[in-house]
Tab-separated table of N, CA, C and O in Angstrom:
chain	number	residue	atom	x	y	z
A	1	MET	N	0.840	-1.174	0.000
A	1	MET	CA	0.000	0.000	0.000
A	1	MET	C	0.886	1.238	0.000
A	1	MET	O	1.853	1.325	0.736
A	2	ARG	N	0.539	2.200	-0.848
A	2	ARG	CA	1.328	3.424	-0.974
A	2	ARG	C	0.975	4.383	0.145
A	2	ARG	O	-0.176	4.677	0.379
A	3	ARG	N	2.006	4.896	0.796
A	3	ARG	CA	1.765	5.836	1.881
A	3	ARG	C	2.402	7.184	1.615
A	3	ARG	O	2.276	8.084	2.420
A	4	MET	N	3.110	7.301	0.499
A	4	MET	CA	3.752	8.570	0.184
A	4	MET	C	2.766	9.474	-0.544
A	4	MET	O	1.887	8.996	-1.255
A	5	PRO	N	2.892	10.787	-0.348
A	5	PRO	CA	1.992	11.676	-1.094
A	5	PRO	C	2.347	11.670	-2.573
A	5	PRO	O	3.500	11.537	-2.949
A	6	LEU	N	1.339	11.806	-3.412
A	6	LEU	CA	1.543	11.881	-4.851
A	6	LEU	C	1.262	13.309	-5.298
A	6	LEU	O	0.589	14.066	-4.608
A	7	THR	N	1.777	13.656	-6.452
A	7	THR	CA	1.545	14.986	-7.015
A	7	THR	C	1.108	14.826	-8.469
A	7	THR	O	1.201	13.743	-9.045
A	8	PHE	N	0.648	15.929	-9.025
A	8	PHE	CA	0.369	15.924	-10.450
A	8	PHE	C	1.701	15.979	-11.193
A	8	PHE	O	2.688	16.499	-10.658
A	9	PRO	N	1.761	15.464	-12.420
A	9	PRO	CA	3.032	15.446	-13.152
A	9	PRO	C	3.516	16.858	-13.469
A	9	PRO	O	2.706	17.768	-13.681
A	10	PRO	N	4.826	17.053	-13.494
A	10	PRO	CA	5.370	18.368	-13.845
A	10	PRO	C	4.866	18.807	-15.219
A	10	PRO	O	4.806	18.013	-16.150
A	11	GLY	N	4.435	20.051	-15.309
A	11	GLY	CA	3.937	20.577	-16.575
A	11	GLY	C	2.497	20.223	-16.860
A	11	GLY	O	1.943	20.639	-17.875
A	12	GLY	N	1.882	19.439	-15.972
A	12	GLY	CA	0.501	19.037	-16.180
A	12	GLY	C	-0.465	19.902	-15.393
A	12	GLY	O	-0.074	20.656	-14.509
A	13	ILE	N	-1.737	19.762	-15.719
A	13	ILE	CA	-2.771	20.498	-15.000
A	13	ILE	C	-2.857	19.992	-13.567
A	13	ILE	O	-2.423	18.886	-13.258
A	14	GLU	N	-3.427	20.808	-12.701
A	14	GLU	CA	-3.765	20.404	-11.345
A	14	GLU	C	-5.257	20.634	-11.198
A	14	GLU	O	-5.770	21.677	-11.591
A	15	CYS	N	-5.959	19.647	-10.678
A	15	CYS	CA	-7.413	19.746	-10.604
A	15	CYS	C	-7.917	19.025	-9.369
A	15	CYS	O	-7.171	18.335	-8.679
A	16	ARG	N	-9.218	19.186	-9.137
A	16	ARG	CA	-9.903	18.515	-8.040
A	16	ARG	C	-11.112	17.759	-8.604
A	16	ARG	O	-11.590	18.060	-9.695
A	17	THR	N	-11.615	16.820	-7.823
A	17	THR	CA	-12.824	16.115	-8.201
A	17	THR	C	-13.947	17.132	-8.411
A	17	THR	O	-14.120	18.032	-7.598
A	18	GLY	N	-14.661	17.000	-9.512
A	18	GLY	CA	-15.745	17.916	-9.846
A	18	GLY	C	-15.341	19.005	-10.823
A	18	GLY	O	-16.209	19.655	-11.412
A	19	ASP	N	-14.038	19.220	-11.001
A	19	ASP	CA	-13.578	20.214	-11.976
A	19	ASP	C	-13.855	19.719	-13.393
A	19	ASP	O	-13.987	18.517	-13.641
A	20	TYR	N	-13.909	20.664	-14.324
A	20	TYR	CA	-14.038	20.358	-15.749
A	20	TYR	C	-12.712	20.678	-16.429
A	20	TYR	O	-12.030	21.639	-16.060
A	21	LEU	N	-12.355	19.862	-17.405
A	21	LEU	CA	-11.152	20.079	-18.195
A	21	LEU	C	-11.555	20.391	-19.623
A	21	LEU	O	-12.372	19.671	-20.209
A	22	ILE	N	-11.000	21.455	-20.157
A	22	ILE	CA	-11.164	21.779	-21.568
A	22	ILE	C	-9.838	21.428	-22.216
A	22	ILE	O	-8.795	21.974	-21.834
A	23	ALA	N	-9.885	20.498	-23.156
A	23	ALA	CA	-8.639	19.977	-23.717
A	23	ALA	C	-8.774	19.784	-25.218
A	23	ALA	O	-9.843	19.440	-25.718
A	24	PRO	N	-7.659	19.988	-25.940
A	24	PRO	CA	-7.692	19.675	-27.375
A	24	PRO	C	-7.817	18.170	-27.550
A	24	PRO	O	-7.481	17.404	-26.652
A	25	GLN	N	-8.292	17.769	-28.703
A	25	GLN	CA	-8.390	16.342	-29.000
A	25	GLN	C	-7.023	15.721	-28.836
A	25	GLN	O	-6.020	16.290	-29.255
A	26	PHE	N	-6.946	14.546	-28.207
A	26	PHE	CA	-5.663	13.891	-27.979
A	26	PHE	C	-4.962	13.639	-29.298
A	26	PHE	O	-5.569	13.184	-30.257
A	27	GLY	N	-3.702	13.983	-29.357
A	27	GLY	CA	-2.913	13.799	-30.566
A	27	GLY	C	-3.036	14.945	-31.543
A	27	GLY	O	-2.414	14.933	-32.589
A	28	GLN	N	-3.842	15.948	-31.234
A	28	GLN	CA	-4.018	17.097	-32.119
A	28	GLN	C	-3.210	18.275	-31.583
A	28	GLN	O	-2.788	18.291	-30.437
A	29	HIS	N	-3.036	19.253	-32.419
A	29	HIS	CA	-2.379	20.480	-32.002
A	29	HIS	C	-3.383	21.367	-31.289
A	29	HIS	O	-4.578	21.313	-31.552
A	30	VAL	N	-2.881	22.204	-30.393
A	30	VAL	CA	-3.744	23.141	-29.691
A	30	VAL	C	-4.462	24.007	-30.711
A	30	VAL	O	-3.890	24.421	-31.705
A	31	GLY	N	-5.736	24.282	-30.461
A	31	GLY	CA	-6.508	25.118	-31.358
A	31	GLY	C	-7.354	24.328	-32.334
A	31	GLY	O	-8.090	24.899	-33.121
A	32	GLN	N	-7.272	23.017	-32.273
A	32	GLN	CA	-8.108	22.187	-33.145
A	32	GLN	C	-9.471	22.009	-32.485
A	32	GLN	O	-10.064	22.990	-32.065
A	33	ASP	N	-9.934	20.806	-32.365
A	33	ASP	CA	-11.209	20.519	-31.716
A	33	ASP	C	-11.019	20.476	-30.211
A	33	ASP	O	-10.071	19.881	-29.718
A	34	TRP	N	-11.949	21.077	-29.479
A	34	TRP	CA	-11.870	21.129	-28.015
A	34	TRP	C	-12.925	20.222	-27.402
A	34	TRP	O	-14.073	20.201	-27.822
A	35	HIS	N	-12.517	19.467	-26.393
A	35	HIS	CA	-13.385	18.522	-25.706
A	35	HIS	C	-13.498	18.915	-24.242
A	35	HIS	O	-12.593	19.541	-23.685
A	36	ILE	N	-14.593	18.489	-23.626
A	36	ILE	CA	-14.806	18.761	-22.205
A	36	ILE	C	-14.885	17.435	-21.462
A	36	ILE	O	-15.561	16.497	-21.898
A	37	PHE	N	-14.193	17.391	-20.330
A	37	PHE	CA	-14.215	16.239	-19.438
A	37	PHE	C	-14.516	16.729	-18.025
A	37	PHE	O	-14.069	17.808	-17.645
A	38	ARG	N	-15.249	15.936	-17.272
A	38	ARG	CA	-15.425	16.223	-15.843
A	38	ARG	C	-14.552	15.245	-15.069
A	38	ARG	O	-14.516	14.050	-15.367
A	39	VAL	N	-13.859	15.736	-14.060
A	39	VAL	CA	-13.024	14.897	-13.212
A	39	VAL	C	-13.930	14.269	-12.155
A	39	VAL	O	-14.429	14.948	-11.265
A	40	ASP	N	-14.166	12.969	-12.271
A	40	ASP	CA	-15.014	12.254	-11.319
A	40	ASP	C	-14.214	11.726	-10.139
A	40	ASP	O	-14.767	11.547	-9.052
A	41	ASP	N	-12.930	11.475	-10.361
A	41	ASP	CA	-12.070	11.011	-9.274
A	41	ASP	C	-10.616	11.139	-9.696
A	41	ASP	O	-10.307	11.206	-10.888
A	42	ILE	N	-9.739	11.168	-8.711
A	42	ILE	CA	-8.292	11.218	-8.938
A	42	ILE	C	-7.725	9.959	-8.302
A	42	ILE	O	-7.986	9.684	-7.123
A	43	LEU	N	-6.966	9.185	-9.084
A	43	LEU	CA	-6.582	7.846	-8.656
A	43	LEU	C	-5.097	7.556	-8.809
A	43	LEU	O	-4.408	8.144	-9.631
A	44	SER	N	-4.670	6.595	-8.030
A	44	SER	CA	-3.408	5.905	-8.224
A	44	SER	C	-3.811	4.469	-8.529
A	44	SER	O	-4.724	3.936	-7.888
A	45	VAL	N	-3.206	3.839	-9.520
A	45	VAL	CA	-3.650	2.501	-9.912
A	45	VAL	C	-2.553	1.473	-9.670
A	45	VAL	O	-1.362	1.797	-9.638
A	46	SER	N	-2.985	0.239	-9.493
A	46	SER	CA	-2.072	-0.887	-9.345
A	46	SER	C	-2.447	-1.954	-10.357
A	46	SER	O	-3.636	-2.209	-10.584
A	47	ARG	N	-1.439	-2.568	-10.933
A	47	ARG	CA	-1.694	-3.689	-11.838
A	47	ARG	C	-2.106	-4.902	-11.011
A	47	ARG	O	-1.536	-5.179	-9.963
A	48	LEU	N	-3.103	-5.631	-11.506
A	48	LEU	CA	-3.519	-6.875	-10.872
A	48	LEU	C	-2.952	-8.047	-11.659
A	48	LEU	O	-2.926	-8.021	-12.887
A	49	VAL	N	-2.506	-9.058	-10.926
A	49	VAL	CA	-1.932	-10.254	-11.531
A	49	VAL	C	-2.880	-11.417	-11.258
A	49	VAL	O	-3.294	-11.630	-10.111
A	50	ALA	N	-3.229	-12.151	-12.316
A	50	ALA	CA	-4.098	-13.324	-12.170
A	50	ALA	C	-3.264	-14.523	-11.747
A	50	ALA	O	-2.318	-14.907	-12.439
A	51	LEU	N	-3.612	-15.103	-10.604
A	51	LEU	CA	-2.896	-16.281	-10.117
A	51	LEU	C	-3.517	-17.541	-10.710
A	51	LEU	O	-4.682	-17.546	-11.105
A	52	ASN	N	-2.726	-18.609	-10.746
A	52	ASN	CA	-3.199	-19.889	-11.281
A	52	ASN	C	-3.989	-20.629	-10.217
A	52	ASN	O	-3.558	-21.643	-9.674
A	53	THR	N	-5.154	-20.117	-9.907
A	53	THR	CA	-6.037	-20.729	-8.922
A	53	THR	C	-7.402	-20.925	-9.556
A	53	THR	O	-7.702	-20.350	-10.591
A	54	GLU	N	-8.224	-21.721	-8.912
A	54	GLU	CA	-9.590	-21.938	-9.392
A	54	GLU	C	-10.532	-21.633	-8.251
A	54	GLU	O	-10.481	-22.326	-7.243
A	55	PRO	N	-11.353	-20.645	-8.239
A	55	PRO	CA	-11.447	-19.632	-9.277
A	55	PRO	C	-10.197	-18.751	-9.295
A	55	PRO	O	-9.426	-18.730	-8.333
A	56	ILE	N	-10.020	-17.999	-10.359
A	56	ILE	CA	-8.846	-17.135	-10.493
A	56	ILE	C	-8.850	-16.089	-9.386
A	56	ILE	O	-9.858	-15.446	-9.131
A	57	THR	N	-7.712	-15.958	-8.725
A	57	THR	CA	-7.526	-14.942	-7.686
A	57	THR	C	-6.675	-13.828	-8.261
A	57	THR	O	-5.693	-14.082	-8.968
A	58	LEU	N	-7.035	-12.591	-7.964
A	58	LEU	CA	-6.274	-11.426	-8.421
A	58	LEU	C	-5.507	-10.834	-7.247
A	58	LEU	O	-6.063	-10.641	-6.169
A	59	MET	N	-4.231	-10.547	-7.478
A	59	MET	CA	-3.374	-9.939	-6.442
A	59	MET	C	-2.748	-8.675	-7.004
A	59	MET	O	-2.376	-8.633	-8.182
A	60	ALA	N	-2.618	-7.658	-6.176
A	60	ALA	CA	-1.931	-6.440	-6.591
A	60	ALA	C	-0.466	-6.766	-6.844
A	60	ALA	O	0.185	-7.427	-6.029
A	61	GLU	N	0.043	-6.322	-7.986
A	61	GLU	CA	1.422	-6.612	-8.368
A	61	GLU	C	2.419	-6.165	-7.301
A	61	GLU	O	3.391	-6.854	-7.029
A	62	ASP	N	2.165	-5.015	-6.664
A	62	ASP	CA	3.139	-4.498	-5.695
A	62	ASP	C	3.244	-5.356	-4.437
A	62	ASP	O	4.172	-5.206	-3.658
A	63	THR	N	2.309	-6.305	-4.225
A	63	THR	CA	2.443	-7.228	-3.093
A	63	THR	C	3.233	-8.474	-3.473
A	63	THR	O	3.637	-9.235	-2.599
A	64	LEU	N	3.451	-8.673	-4.777
A	64	LEU	CA	4.122	-9.881	-5.251
A	64	LEU	C	5.595	-9.674	-5.584
A	64	LEU	O	6.347	-10.640	-5.651
A	65	ILE	N	6.018	-8.436	-5.835
A	65	ILE	CA	7.414	-8.188	-6.205
A	65	ILE	C	8.102	-7.406	-5.097
A	65	ILE	O	7.469	-6.656	-4.364
A	66	ASP	N	9.407	-7.628	-4.972
A	66	ASP	CA	10.116	-6.913	-3.902
A	66	ASP	C	11.335	-6.146	-4.384
A	66	ASP	O	11.848	-5.302	-3.671
A	67	SER	N	11.810	-6.402	-5.592
A	67	SER	CA	13.022	-5.716	-6.034
A	67	SER	C	12.809	-4.874	-7.294
A	67	SER	O	13.758	-4.316	-7.816
A	68	MET	N	11.583	-4.792	-7.759
A	68	MET	CA	11.270	-4.001	-8.953
A	68	MET	C	10.220	-2.965	-8.588
A	68	MET	O	9.416	-3.169	-7.694
A	69	THR	N	10.234	-1.876	-9.331
A	69	THR	CA	9.177	-0.883	-9.173
A	69	THR	C	7.950	-1.392	-9.910
A	69	THR	O	8.029	-1.749	-11.083
A	70	PRO	N	6.808	-1.429	-9.230
A	70	PRO	CA	5.596	-1.915	-9.912
A	70	PRO	C	5.164	-0.975	-11.023
A	70	PRO	O	5.500	0.214	-11.022
A	71	ALA	N	4.397	-1.502	-11.949
A	71	ALA	CA	3.858	-0.689	-13.036
A	71	ALA	C	2.998	0.430	-12.459
A	71	ALA	O	2.333	0.247	-11.444
A	72	TYR	N	3.049	1.576	-13.078
A	72	TYR	CA	2.226	2.742	-12.734
A	72	TYR	C	2.569	3.360	-11.383
A	72	TYR	O	1.836	4.203	-10.888
A	73	PHE	N	3.665	2.972	-10.777
A	73	PHE	CA	4.035	3.467	-9.454
A	73	PHE	C	4.257	4.980	-9.476
A	73	PHE	O	4.987	5.502	-10.306
A	74	GLY	N	3.600	5.695	-8.587
A	74	GLY	CA	3.780	7.127	-8.459
A	74	GLY	C	3.058	7.961	-9.496
A	74	GLY	O	3.183	9.181	-9.510
A	75	GLU	N	2.295	7.339	-10.371
A	75	GLU	CA	1.583	8.078	-11.409
A	75	GLU	C	0.187	8.457	-10.916
A	75	GLU	O	-0.412	7.755	-10.103
A	76	THR	N	-0.306	9.566	-11.413
A	76	THR	CA	-1.621	10.058	-11.050
A	76	THR	C	-2.551	9.899	-12.247
A	76	THR	O	-2.188	10.249	-13.368
A	77	TYR	N	-3.740	9.363	-11.995
A	77	TYR	CA	-4.726	9.122	-13.044
A	77	TYR	C	-6.015	9.867	-12.743
A	77	TYR	O	-6.329	10.149	-11.585
A	78	LEU	N	-6.753	10.170	-13.789
A	78	LEU	CA	-8.030	10.854	-13.669
A	78	LEU	C	-9.133	9.950	-14.192
A	78	LEU	O	-9.022	9.404	-15.299
A	79	LEU	N	-10.182	9.772	-13.407
A	79	LEU	CA	-11.373	9.070	-13.846
A	79	LEU	C	-12.325	10.146	-14.343
A	79	LEU	O	-12.683	11.060	-13.586
A	80	LEU	N	-12.698	10.067	-15.615
A	80	LEU	CA	-13.369	11.173	-16.288
A	80	LEU	C	-14.720	10.785	-16.880
A	80	LEU	O	-14.960	9.619	-17.191
A	81	THR	N	-15.552	11.800	-17.066
A	81	THR	CA	-16.731	11.711	-17.907
A	81	THR	C	-16.491	12.637	-19.090
A	81	THR	O	-16.071	13.788	-18.898
A	82	ALA	N	-16.712	12.142	-20.302
A	82	ALA	CA	-16.566	12.951	-21.514
A	82	ALA	C	-17.942	13.448	-21.939
A	82	ALA	O	-18.950	12.768	-21.736
A	83	PHE	N	-17.959	14.633	-22.521
A	83	PHE	CA	-19.209	15.248	-22.960
A	83	PHE	C	-19.187	15.507	-24.458
A	83	PHE	O	-18.143	15.732	-25.045
A	84	ASP	N	-20.388	15.500	-25.070
A	84	ASP	CA	-20.564	15.970	-26.443
A	84	ASP	C	-20.853	17.448	-26.326
A	84	ASP	O	-21.378	17.914	-25.318
A	85	ALA	N	-20.592	18.245	-27.200
A	85	ALA	CA	-20.069	18.021	-28.534
A	85	ALA	C	-18.601	18.439	-28.566
A	85	ALA	O	-18.016	18.760	-27.543
A	86	VAL	N	-18.082	18.481	-29.764
A	86	VAL	CA	-16.740	19.016	-29.972
A	86	VAL	C	-16.910	20.515	-30.183
A	86	VAL	O	-17.792	20.954	-30.913
A	87	PHE	N	-16.072	21.304	-29.532
A	87	PHE	CA	-16.207	22.754	-29.588
A	87	PHE	C	-15.109	23.362	-30.446
A	87	PHE	O	-13.980	22.880	-30.469
A	88	ALA	N	-15.450	24.429	-31.132
A	88	ALA	CA	-14.517	25.085	-32.053
A	88	ALA	C	-13.445	25.875	-31.321
A	88	ALA	O	-12.350	26.071	-31.840
A	89	ASN	N	-13.757	26.327	-30.098
A	89	ASN	CA	-12.760	27.102	-29.342
A	89	ASN	C	-13.010	26.945	-27.846
A	89	ASN	O	-14.066	26.447	-27.428
A	90	GLU	N	-12.044	27.401	-27.071
A	90	GLU	CA	-12.128	27.264	-25.620
A	90	GLU	C	-13.267	28.084	-25.028
A	90	GLU	O	-13.907	27.668	-24.067
A	91	ALA	N	-13.527	29.254	-25.586
A	91	ALA	CA	-14.571	30.134	-25.053
A	91	ALA	C	-15.950	29.481	-25.160
A	91	ALA	O	-16.752	29.536	-24.221
A	92	THR	N	-16.225	28.839	-26.274
A	92	THR	CA	-17.507	28.160	-26.465
A	92	THR	C	-17.627	26.975	-25.503
A	92	THR	O	-18.696	26.727	-24.935
A	93	ALA	N	-16.542	26.266	-25.305
A	93	ALA	CA	-16.535	25.138	-24.368
A	93	ALA	C	-16.796	25.633	-22.944
A	93	ALA	O	-17.609	25.057	-22.214
A	94	ARG	N	-16.142	26.697	-22.550
A	94	ARG	CA	-16.328	27.267	-21.208
A	94	ARG	C	-17.784	27.706	-21.024
A	94	ARG	O	-18.386	27.482	-19.972
A	95	GLN	N	-18.367	28.320	-22.046
A	95	GLN	CA	-19.749	28.776	-21.981
A	95	GLN	C	-20.704	27.590	-21.779
A	95	GLN	O	-21.685	27.684	-21.046
A	96	ALA	N	-20.425	26.455	-22.421
A	96	ALA	CA	-21.259	25.263	-22.267
A	96	ALA	C	-21.186	24.728	-20.836
A	96	ALA	O	-22.192	24.274	-20.280
A	97	ILE	N	-20.007	24.804	-20.227
A	97	ILE	CA	-19.852	24.362	-18.829
A	97	ILE	C	-20.651	25.279	-17.912
A	97	ILE	O	-21.461	24.819	-17.100
A	98	LEU	N	-20.424	26.569	-18.034
A	98	LEU	CA	-21.069	27.531	-17.146
A	98	LEU	C	-22.578	27.592	-17.363
A	98	LEU	O	-23.339	27.856	-16.433
A	99	GLY	N	-23.028	27.330	-18.601
A	99	GLY	CA	-24.455	27.324	-18.907
A	99	GLY	C	-25.134	25.997	-18.619
A	99	GLY	O	-26.337	25.847	-18.828
A	100	ASN	N	-24.355	25.025	-18.173
A	100	ASN	CA	-24.880	23.697	-17.837
A	100	ASN	C	-25.652	23.081	-19.010
A	100	ASN	O	-26.745	22.538	-18.835
A	101	THR	N	-25.057	23.170	-20.197
A	101	THR	CA	-25.707	22.630	-21.396
A	101	THR	C	-24.984	21.402	-21.948
A	101	THR	O	-25.161	21.050	-23.106
A	102	LEU	N	-24.191	20.751	-21.121
A	102	LEU	CA	-23.400	19.608	-21.582
A	102	LEU	C	-24.252	18.356	-21.707
A	102	LEU	O	-25.182	18.133	-20.928
A	103	ILE	N	-23.902	17.536	-22.680
A	103	ILE	CA	-24.561	16.251	-22.897
A	103	ILE	C	-23.528	15.164	-22.625
A	103	ILE	O	-22.494	15.082	-23.291
A	104	GLU	N	-23.828	14.343	-21.625
A	104	GLU	CA	-22.895	13.286	-21.242
A	104	GLU	C	-22.768	12.254	-22.347
A	104	GLU	O	-23.757	11.796	-22.904
A	105	ARG	N	-21.509	11.905	-22.674
A	105	ARG	CA	-21.254	10.912	-23.712
A	105	ARG	C	-20.739	9.613	-23.106
A	105	ARG	O	-21.288	8.547	-23.354
A	106	THR	N	-19.654	9.675	-22.327
A	106	THR	CA	-19.031	8.461	-21.812
A	106	THR	C	-18.527	8.676	-20.392
A	106	THR	O	-17.807	9.639	-20.127
A	107	ARG	N	-18.895	7.765	-19.496
A	107	ARG	CA	-18.381	7.774	-18.115
A	107	ARG	C	-17.293	6.722	-17.979
A	107	ARG	O	-17.235	5.765	-18.732
A	108	GLY	N	-16.458	6.908	-16.976
A	108	GLY	CA	-15.488	5.874	-16.633
A	108	GLY	C	-14.239	5.851	-17.482
A	108	GLY	O	-13.574	4.819	-17.576
A	109	LEU	N	-13.888	6.972	-18.095
A	109	LEU	CA	-12.636	7.027	-18.863
A	109	LEU	C	-11.477	7.198	-17.887
A	109	LEU	O	-11.504	8.083	-17.034
A	110	LEU	N	-10.466	6.380	-18.008
A	110	LEU	CA	-9.279	6.489	-17.159
A	110	LEU	C	-8.140	7.016	-18.014
A	110	LEU	O	-7.743	6.371	-18.987
A	111	ARG	N	-7.630	8.194	-17.669
A	111	ARG	CA	-6.532	8.812	-18.417
A	111	ARG	C	-5.456	9.240	-17.442
A	111	ARG	O	-5.741	9.683	-16.332
A	112	SER	N	-4.232	9.140	-17.891
A	112	SER	CA	-3.119	9.640	-17.097
A	112	SER	C	-3.224	11.155	-17.000
A	112	SER	O	-3.574	11.830	-17.977
A	113	ALA	N	-2.930	11.697	-15.830
A	113	ALA	CA	-2.941	13.149	-15.669
A	113	ALA	C	-1.930	13.806	-16.594
A	113	ALA	O	-2.102	14.959	-16.988
A	114	SER	N	-0.904	13.083	-16.993
A	114	SER	CA	0.111	13.636	-17.901
A	114	SER	C	-0.442	13.870	-19.306
A	114	SER	O	0.184	14.545	-20.117
A	115	ASP	N	-1.638	13.330	-19.608
A	115	ASP	CA	-2.279	13.573	-20.903
A	115	ASP	C	-2.871	14.982	-21.001
A	115	ASP	O	-3.373	15.356	-22.055
A	116	PHE	N	-2.825	15.733	-19.903
A	116	PHE	CA	-3.426	17.062	-19.856
A	116	PHE	C	-2.373	18.108	-19.495
A	116	PHE	O	-2.282	18.537	-18.342
A	117	PRO	N	-1.557	18.532	-20.462
A	117	PRO	CA	-0.513	19.518	-20.180
A	117	PRO	C	-1.112	20.892	-19.844
A	117	PRO	O	-2.122	21.309	-20.433
A	118	LYS	N	-0.487	21.550	-18.896
A	118	LYS	CA	-0.949	22.853	-18.419
A	118	LYS	C	-1.006	23.896	-19.523
A	118	LYS	O	-1.889	24.743	-19.548
A	119	ASP	N	-0.075	23.829	-20.467
A	119	ASP	CA	-0.020	24.850	-21.522
A	119	ASP	C	-1.033	24.601	-22.647
A	119	ASP	O	-1.187	25.426	-23.536
A	120	ALA	N	-1.759	23.477	-22.611
A	120	ALA	CA	-2.710	23.173	-23.671
A	120	ALA	C	-4.141	23.024	-23.162
A	120	ALA	O	-5.067	23.002	-23.951
A	121	CYS	N	-4.328	22.909	-21.840
A	121	CYS	CA	-5.643	22.614	-21.267
A	121	CYS	C	-6.034	23.671	-20.240
A	121	CYS	O	-5.179	24.352	-19.695
A	122	GLN	N	-7.321	23.755	-19.996
A	122	GLN	CA	-7.848	24.647	-18.968
A	122	GLN	C	-8.641	23.851	-17.954
A	122	GLN	O	-9.314	22.891	-18.314
A	123	VAL	N	-8.571	24.299	-16.695
A	123	VAL	CA	-9.381	23.714	-15.631
A	123	VAL	C	-10.453	24.734	-15.275
A	123	VAL	O	-10.158	25.900	-15.041
A	124	VAL	N	-11.700	24.271	-15.258
A	124	VAL	CA	-12.821	25.131	-14.877
A	124	VAL	C	-13.472	24.508	-13.654
A	124	VAL	O	-13.962	23.384	-13.709
A	125	SER	N	-13.447	25.246	-12.539
A	125	SER	CA	-14.079	24.767	-11.312
A	125	SER	C	-15.575	25.042	-11.366
A	125	SER	O	-15.991	26.086	-11.872
A	126	PRO	N	-16.392	24.110	-10.863
A	126	PRO	CA	-17.838	24.322	-10.909
A	126	PRO	C	-18.236	25.513	-10.042
A	126	PRO	O	-17.573	25.835	-9.069
A	127	CYS	N	-19.314	26.157	-10.418
A	127	CYS	CA	-19.802	27.336	-9.684
A	127	CYS	C	-20.464	26.965	-8.404
A	127	CYS	O	-20.950	25.968	-8.165
């Protein structure tokens, strides 16, 4: 079990549960299509390993290894809800958040916080 404090990645956004993220489409240049996500939770994840048991038992990888750093160690993840539509600019996206006109598209998206660089994304706190 991790007991050390975690931080957001250097150069990445900092947010809280309930905040909205305005971000360019992943893999696109800033100024292309803008998407809105709501931060439903902030997580640290552990890989699960399936043991050869019947029924299959799952164990956290970090309890099984002692000399290697487990996968995803120290990384911060965001559990997100994505909204329709795609917005032409940040101002229109912000207006949709503040006007509460968003249409939920997908819940339960897990993305690394490093996917949201501070210089390309905006955080909008709910009113």
